[in-house]
Amino acid sequence: MAKPGPREAFSEVHDLAPDEFLAQVQSFEFWFHSVEGYLAGTNYGHRVDAVEAHLAERDRERLVTVLCNYCVGETAALEGASGLVAIAPNRHAKVFLSTQVVDEGRHLEVLLHRMSDLGVLDPEAEVERRASPSIRAFKSRLLALVASKDWEAALFAQNVILEAMEFTVFQTHAKTADPITAEVLGGIVKDERRHIGFGENELGRRLRESPHRRARIGEVKRDLDALVLETFEETLRDIGLPAAERPDLGRSYLAAVARLGLP
Ligand SMILES: [Fe+2]
Ligand SMILES: [Fe+2]
């Protein structure tokens, strides 16, 4: 049977054996074929002919606030991933992270552009004005871990915690968002899925080789959990998700980190 091409393999990214993952996913070759499948012909992450829906002023305001928080998360991911390139212990990981840096830069760009589309004159200033204290605090903690050159801890905070948080929130938000925002988020989610795959694969292997590192990862998780759950709460309230559905989202984030065998 023919080996699946990068695009087919992409859909199975979580099912690949660790060696196959290294050989296929951690390359620009794989990255290019993956993103081509969902970005070709788009304009800032959405179809060129997508039509802007009418948003009530209150809904527009809430959406802008949520996008400001997403911009802080994506800036954290962009700065975090680029810092991780320098401390990655092998060249395969450096190549993968360089594709991630490109993805995160694109995410930030399309979110800032979405705000401009919504009539925000100075998106940068709006992010400064509106972003929540919890996502700002998470960004500082993540970048401090990267600066401390603690590879496993920083990779865990970036490619498992932050990515799982973004994946879960964006996927949920896309279900109820206006069509253009939903398309933009849908494209981002496809990238975040690949980033989590890398984080789980790399960390899983490191933890199997050196089980003593598990305690340090558990420590980072306990340190960041409260901030992550607070960020969830704020964002879900702003996107108008019914309160009854919020605990499920917290659980799905915890399930993502539990796949690494952490309590
Ligand atoms: Fe991202
Ligand atoms: Fe990401």
mmCIF file of N, CA and C in Angstrom, residues 88-170:
data_model
loop_
_atom_site.group_PDB
_atom_site.id
_atom_site.type_symbol
_atom_site.label_atom_id
_atom_site.label_comp_id
_atom_site.label_asym_id
_atom_site.label_seq_id
_atom_site.Cartn_x
_atom_site.Cartn_y
_atom_site.Cartn_z
ATOM 1 N N ALA A 88 15.888 23.843 22.135
ATOM 2 C CA ALA A 88 15.491 22.476 21.744
ATOM 3 C C ALA A 88 16.724 21.578 21.696
ATOM 4 N N PRO A 89 16.602 20.342 22.212
ATOM 5 C CA PRO A 89 17.779 19.491 22.333
ATOM 6 C C PRO A 89 18.180 18.761 21.059
ATOM 7 N N ASN A 90 17.377 18.849 20.000
ATOM 8 C CA ASN A 90 17.780 18.185 18.753
ATOM 9 C C ASN A 90 17.274 18.981 17.544
ATOM 10 N N ARG A 91 17.865 18.664 16.401
ATOM 11 C CA ARG A 91 17.566 19.461 15.206
ATOM 12 C C ARG A 91 16.172 19.211 14.643
ATOM 13 N N HIS A 92 15.646 17.990 14.815
ATOM 14 C CA HIS A 92 14.271 17.725 14.369
ATOM 15 C C HIS A 92 13.304 18.670 15.080
ATOM 16 N N ALA A 93 13.506 18.806 16.396
ATOM 17 C CA ALA A 93 12.619 19.678 17.176
ATOM 18 C C ALA A 93 12.780 21.133 16.745
ATOM 19 N N LYS A 94 14.010 21.548 16.443
ATOM 20 C CA LYS A 94 14.229 22.942 16.003
ATOM 21 C C LYS A 94 13.494 23.204 14.682
ATOM 22 N N VAL A 95 13.540 22.229 13.773
ATOM 23 C CA VAL A 95 12.857 22.408 12.484
ATOM 24 C C VAL A 95 11.350 22.511 12.728
ATOM 25 N N PHE A 96 10.811 21.593 13.534
ATOM 26 C CA PHE A 96 9.363 21.659 13.790
ATOM 27 C C PHE A 96 8.988 23.012 14.396
ATOM 28 N N LEU A 97 9.752 23.431 15.408
ATOM 29 C CA LEU A 97 9.415 24.683 16.098
ATOM 30 C C LEU A 97 9.498 25.881 15.156
ATOM 31 N N SER A 98 10.384 25.797 14.173
ATOM 32 C CA SER A 98 10.449 26.923 13.227
ATOM 33 C C SER A 98 9.187 26.969 12.373
ATOM 34 N N THR A 99 8.584 25.816 12.083
ATOM 35 C CA THR A 99 7.293 25.844 11.360
ATOM 36 C C THR A 99 6.215 26.399 12.290
ATOM 37 N N GLN A 100 6.349 26.076 13.575
ATOM 38 C CA GLN A 100 5.343 26.574 14.540
ATOM 39 C C GLN A 100 5.424 28.094 14.678
ATOM 40 N N VAL A 101 6.657 28.620 14.663
ATOM 41 C CA VAL A 101 6.819 30.086 14.751
ATOM 42 C C VAL A 101 6.056 30.751 13.598
ATOM 43 N N VAL A 102 6.176 30.188 12.408
ATOM 44 C CA VAL A 102 5.466 30.750 11.248
ATOM 45 C C VAL A 102 3.953 30.681 11.478
ATOM 46 N N ASP A 103 3.476 29.530 11.978
ATOM 47 C CA ASP A 103 2.034 29.385 12.250
ATOM 48 C C ASP A 103 1.556 30.442 13.245
ATOM 49 N N GLU A 104 2.314 30.600 14.345
ATOM 50 C CA GLU A 104 1.868 31.517 15.404
ATOM 51 C C GLU A 104 1.869 32.970 14.912
ATOM 52 N N GLY A 105 2.870 33.310 14.080
ATOM 53 C CA GLY A 105 2.892 34.652 13.492
ATOM 54 C C GLY A 105 1.654 34.865 12.624
ATOM 55 N N ARG A 106 1.291 33.838 11.873
ATOM 56 C CA ARG A 106 0.082 33.937 11.034
ATOM 57 C C ARG A 106 -1.164 34.081 11.909
ATOM 58 N N HIS A 107 -1.241 33.307 12.994
ATOM 59 C CA HIS A 107 -2.424 33.394 13.869
ATOM 60 C C HIS A 107 -2.594 34.814 14.402
ATOM 61 N N LEU A 108 -1.467 35.367 14.857
ATOM 62 C CA LEU A 108 -1.525 36.726 15.397
ATOM 63 C C LEU A 108 -1.986 37.705 14.303
ATOM 64 N N GLU A 109 -1.432 37.540 13.120
ATOM 65 C CA GLU A 109 -1.792 38.442 12.020
ATOM 66 C C GLU A 109 -3.290 38.373 11.693
ATOM 67 N N VAL A 110 -3.833 37.144 11.565
ATOM 68 C CA VAL A 110 -5.245 37.052 11.151
ATOM 69 C C VAL A 110 -6.181 37.559 12.250
ATOM 70 N N LEU A 111 -5.777 37.400 13.512
ATOM 71 C CA LEU A 111 -6.638 37.898 14.605
ATOM 72 C C LEU A 111 -6.618 39.422 14.660
ATOM 73 N N LEU A 112 -5.428 40.013 14.477
ATOM 74 C CA LEU A 112 -5.350 41.480 14.434
ATOM 75 C C LEU A 112 -6.148 42.004 13.241
ATOM 76 N N HIS A 113 -6.041 41.298 12.125
ATOM 77 C CA HIS A 113 -6.765 41.717 10.927
ATOM 78 C C HIS A 113 -8.275 41.595 11.130
ATOM 79 N N ARG A 114 -8.688 40.549 11.850
ATOM 80 C CA ARG A 114 -10.126 40.377 12.119
ATOM 81 C C ARG A 114 -10.652 41.575 12.908
ATOM 82 N N MET A 115 -9.830 42.058 13.845
ATOM 83 C CA MET A 115 -10.254 43.231 14.628
ATOM 84 C C MET A 115 -10.391 44.454 13.727
ATOM 85 N N SER A 116 -9.454 44.617 12.788
ATOM 86 C CA SER A 116 -9.565 45.747 11.848
ATOM 87 C C SER A 116 -10.856 45.633 11.057
ATOM 88 N N ASP A 117 -11.170 44.416 10.584
ATOM 89 C CA ASP A 117 -12.420 44.185 9.836
ATOM 90 C C ASP A 117 -13.640 44.594 10.659
ATOM 91 N N LEU A 118 -13.521 44.400 11.972
ATOM 92 C CA LEU A 118 -14.653 44.717 12.854
ATOM 93 C C LEU A 118 -14.691 46.197 13.228
ATOM 94 N N GLY A 119 -13.794 46.970 12.622
ATOM 95 C CA GLY A 119 -13.831 48.418 12.814
ATOM 96 C C GLY A 119 -12.909 48.935 13.911
ATOM 97 N N VAL A 120 -12.022 48.085 14.440
ATOM 98 C CA VAL A 120 -11.081 48.560 15.468
ATOM 99 C C VAL A 120 -9.953 49.313 14.760
ATOM 100 N N LEU A 121 -9.772 50.568 15.110
ATOM 101 C CA LEU A 121 -8.805 51.394 14.386
ATOM 102 C C LEU A 121 -7.365 51.078 14.758
ATOM 103 N N ASP A 122 -7.129 50.760 16.036
ATOM 104 C CA ASP A 122 -5.765 50.478 16.485
ATOM 105 C C ASP A 122 -5.775 49.183 17.299
ATOM 106 N N PRO A 123 -5.758 48.023 16.613
ATOM 107 C CA PRO A 123 -5.856 46.744 17.327
ATOM 108 C C PRO A 123 -4.793 46.574 18.420
ATOM 109 N N GLU A 124 -3.562 47.026 18.146
ATOM 110 C CA GLU A 124 -2.482 46.893 19.143
ATOM 111 C C GLU A 124 -2.871 47.585 20.456
ATOM 112 N N ALA A 125 -3.378 48.824 20.324
ATOM 113 C CA ALA A 125 -3.754 49.587 21.522
ATOM 114 C C ALA A 125 -4.933 48.917 22.229
ATOM 115 N N GLU A 126 -5.828 48.334 21.432
ATOM 116 C CA GLU A 126 -7.009 47.687 22.011
ATOM 117 C C GLU A 126 -6.599 46.453 22.822
ATOM 118 N N VAL A 127 -5.611 45.705 22.317
ATOM 119 C CA VAL A 127 -5.118 44.530 23.053
ATOM 120 C C VAL A 127 -4.573 44.989 24.410
ATOM 121 N N GLU A 128 -3.790 46.057 24.390
ATOM 122 C CA GLU A 128 -3.221 46.575 25.641
ATOM 123 C C GLU A 128 -4.318 46.989 26.613
ATOM 124 N N ARG A 129 -5.374 47.570 26.062
ATOM 125 C CA ARG A 129 -6.444 48.103 26.894
ATOM 126 C C ARG A 129 -7.329 46.995 27.476
ATOM 127 N N ARG A 130 -7.609 45.954 26.657
ATOM 128 C CA ARG A 130 -8.650 45.004 27.055
ATOM 129 C C ARG A 130 -8.171 43.649 27.571
ATOM 130 N N ALA A 131 -6.962 43.232 27.231
ATOM 131 C CA ALA A 131 -6.567 41.847 27.544
ATOM 132 C C ALA A 131 -6.644 41.577 29.046
ATOM 133 N N SER A 132 -7.054 40.354 29.390
ATOM 134 C CA SER A 132 -7.324 40.032 30.799
ATOM 135 C C SER A 132 -6.029 39.792 31.580
ATOM 136 N N PRO A 133 -6.060 40.087 32.895
ATOM 137 C CA PRO A 133 -4.870 39.851 33.722
ATOM 138 C C PRO A 133 -4.418 38.390 33.710
ATOM 139 N N SER A 134 -5.363 37.433 33.635
ATOM 140 C CA SER A 134 -4.949 36.023 33.728
ATOM 141 C C SER A 134 -4.162 35.583 32.491
ATOM 142 N N ILE A 135 -4.576 36.006 31.298
ATOM 143 C CA ILE A 135 -3.821 35.578 30.105
ATOM 144 C C ILE A 135 -2.472 36.303 30.046
ATOM 145 N N ARG A 136 -2.438 37.552 30.535
ATOM 146 C CA ARG A 136 -1.143 38.266 30.592
ATOM 147 C C ARG A 136 -0.205 37.563 31.571
ATOM 148 N N ALA A 137 -0.757 37.136 32.710
ATOM 149 C CA ALA A 137 0.079 36.452 33.712
ATOM 150 C C ALA A 137 0.576 35.122 33.161
ATOM 151 N N PHE A 138 -0.300 34.411 32.434
ATOM 152 C CA PHE A 138 0.126 33.135 31.844
ATOM 153 C C PHE A 138 1.294 33.372 30.882
ATOM 154 N N LYS A 139 1.186 34.417 30.075
ATOM 155 C CA LYS A 139 2.251 34.726 29.100
ATOM 156 C C LYS A 139 3.580 34.976 29.829
ATOM 157 N N SER A 140 3.538 35.763 30.911
ATOM 158 C CA SER A 140 4.785 36.040 31.652
ATOM 159 C C SER A 140 5.387 34.759 32.211
ATOM 160 N N ARG A 141 4.527 33.895 32.776
ATOM 161 C CA ARG A 141 5.040 32.655 33.372
ATOM 162 C C ARG A 141 5.653 31.756 32.308
ATOM 163 N N LEU A 142 4.978 31.655 31.166
ATOM 164 C CA LEU A 142 5.490 30.813 30.075
ATOM 165 C C LEU A 142 6.861 31.330 29.612
ATOM 166 N N LEU A 143 6.952 32.639 29.372
ATOM 167 C CA LEU A 143 8.206 33.179 28.842
ATOM 168 C C LEU A 143 9.337 33.080 29.877
ATOM 169 N N ALA A 144 8.977 33.119 31.167
ATOM 170 C CA ALA A 144 10.003 32.938 32.211
ATOM 171 C C ALA A 144 10.539 31.503 32.170
ATOM 172 N N LEU A 145 9.640 30.531 31.925
ATOM 173 C CA LEU A 145 10.093 29.133 31.825
ATOM 174 C C LEU A 145 11.017 28.953 30.621
ATOM 175 N N VAL A 146 10.660 29.601 29.498
ATOM 176 C CA VAL A 146 11.507 29.506 28.298
ATOM 177 C C VAL A 146 12.869 30.155 28.596
ATOM 178 N N ALA A 147 12.842 31.330 29.242
ATOM 179 C CA ALA A 147 14.099 32.039 29.544
ATOM 180 C C ALA A 147 14.976 31.237 30.501
ATOM 181 N N SER A 148 14.348 30.397 31.343
ATOM 182 C CA SER A 148 15.139 29.606 32.298
ATOM 183 C C SER A 148 15.786 28.395 31.621
ATOM 184 N N LYS A 149 15.489 28.204 30.328
ATOM 185 C CA LYS A 149 16.070 27.111 29.522
ATOM 186 C C LYS A 149 15.705 25.721 30.053
ATOM 187 N N ASP A 150 14.574 25.639 30.728
ATOM 188 C CA ASP A 150 14.091 24.352 31.237
ATOM 189 C C ASP A 150 13.229 23.731 30.130
ATOM 190 N N TRP A 151 13.862 22.948 29.241
ATOM 191 C CA TRP A 151 13.220 22.461 28.013
ATOM 192 C C TRP A 151 11.885 21.758 28.281
ATOM 193 N N GLU A 152 11.892 20.753 29.161
ATOM 194 C CA GLU A 152 10.656 19.984 29.360
ATOM 195 C C GLU A 152 9.546 20.856 29.949
ATOM 196 N N ALA A 153 9.899 21.670 30.944
ATOM 197 C CA ALA A 153 8.879 22.497 31.593
ATOM 198 C C ALA A 153 8.316 23.531 30.624
ATOM 199 N N ALA A 154 9.201 24.169 29.857
ATOM 200 C CA ALA A 154 8.754 25.206 28.915
ATOM 201 C C ALA A 154 7.947 24.587 27.782
ATOM 202 N N LEU A 155 8.384 23.439 27.285
ATOM 203 C CA LEU A 155 7.649 22.766 26.208
ATOM 204 C C LEU A 155 6.268 22.339 26.702
ATOM 205 N N PHE A 156 6.210 21.876 27.937
ATOM 206 C CA PHE A 156 4.923 21.473 28.511
ATOM 207 C C PHE A 156 3.978 22.684 28.592
ATOM 208 N N ALA A 157 4.491 23.801 29.136
ATOM 209 C CA ALA A 157 3.638 24.996 29.270
ATOM 210 C C ALA A 157 3.186 25.511 27.902
ATOM 211 N N GLN A 158 4.099 25.468 26.928
ATOM 212 C CA GLN A 158 3.787 26.005 25.599
ATOM 213 C C GLN A 158 2.959 25.032 24.748
ATOM 214 N N ASN A 159 3.515 23.819 24.524
ATOM 215 C CA ASN A 159 2.912 22.950 23.504
ATOM 216 C C ASN A 159 1.888 21.968 24.048
ATOM 217 N N VAL A 160 1.724 21.926 25.355
ATOM 218 C CA VAL A 160 0.639 21.109 25.891
ATOM 219 C C VAL A 160 -0.400 22.031 26.524
ATOM 220 N N ILE A 161 0.008 22.820 27.536
ATOM 221 C CA ILE A 161 -0.998 23.632 28.236
ATOM 222 C C ILE A 161 -1.581 24.728 27.342
ATOM 223 N N LEU A 162 -0.722 25.618 26.830
ATOM 224 C CA LEU A 162 -1.246 26.741 26.033
ATOM 225 C C LEU A 162 -1.958 26.238 24.773
ATOM 226 N N GLU A 163 -1.339 25.269 24.098
ATOM 227 C CA GLU A 163 -1.940 24.765 22.859
ATOM 228 C C GLU A 163 -3.274 24.074 23.136
ATOM 229 N N ALA A 164 -3.337 23.296 24.216
ATOM 230 C CA ALA A 164 -4.599 22.605 24.540
ATOM 231 C C ALA A 164 -5.677 23.627 24.886
ATOM 232 N N MET A 165 -5.265 24.684 25.588
ATOM 233 C CA MET A 165 -6.212 25.737 25.968
ATOM 234 C C MET A 165 -6.746 26.422 24.701
ATOM 235 N N GLU A 166 -5.848 26.794 23.805
ATOM 236 C CA GLU A 166 -6.272 27.487 22.583
ATOM 237 C C GLU A 166 -7.109 26.567 21.706
ATOM 238 N N PHE A 167 -6.645 25.341 21.549
ATOM 239 C CA PHE A 167 -7.384 24.377 20.718
ATOM 240 C C PHE A 167 -8.827 24.248 21.214
ATOM 241 N N THR A 168 -8.978 24.060 22.520
ATOM 242 C CA THR A 168 -10.307 23.828 23.091
ATOM 243 C C THR A 168 -11.190 25.067 22.978
ATOM 244 N N VAL A 169 -10.627 26.227 23.325
ATOM 245 C CA VAL A 169 -11.424 27.462 23.299
ATOM 246 C C VAL A 169 -11.797 27.846 21.855
ATOM 247 N N PHE A 170 -10.835 27.788 20.948
ATOM 248 C CA PHE A 170 -11.114 28.197 19.552
ATOM 249 C C PHE A 170 -12.140 27.260 18.913
#
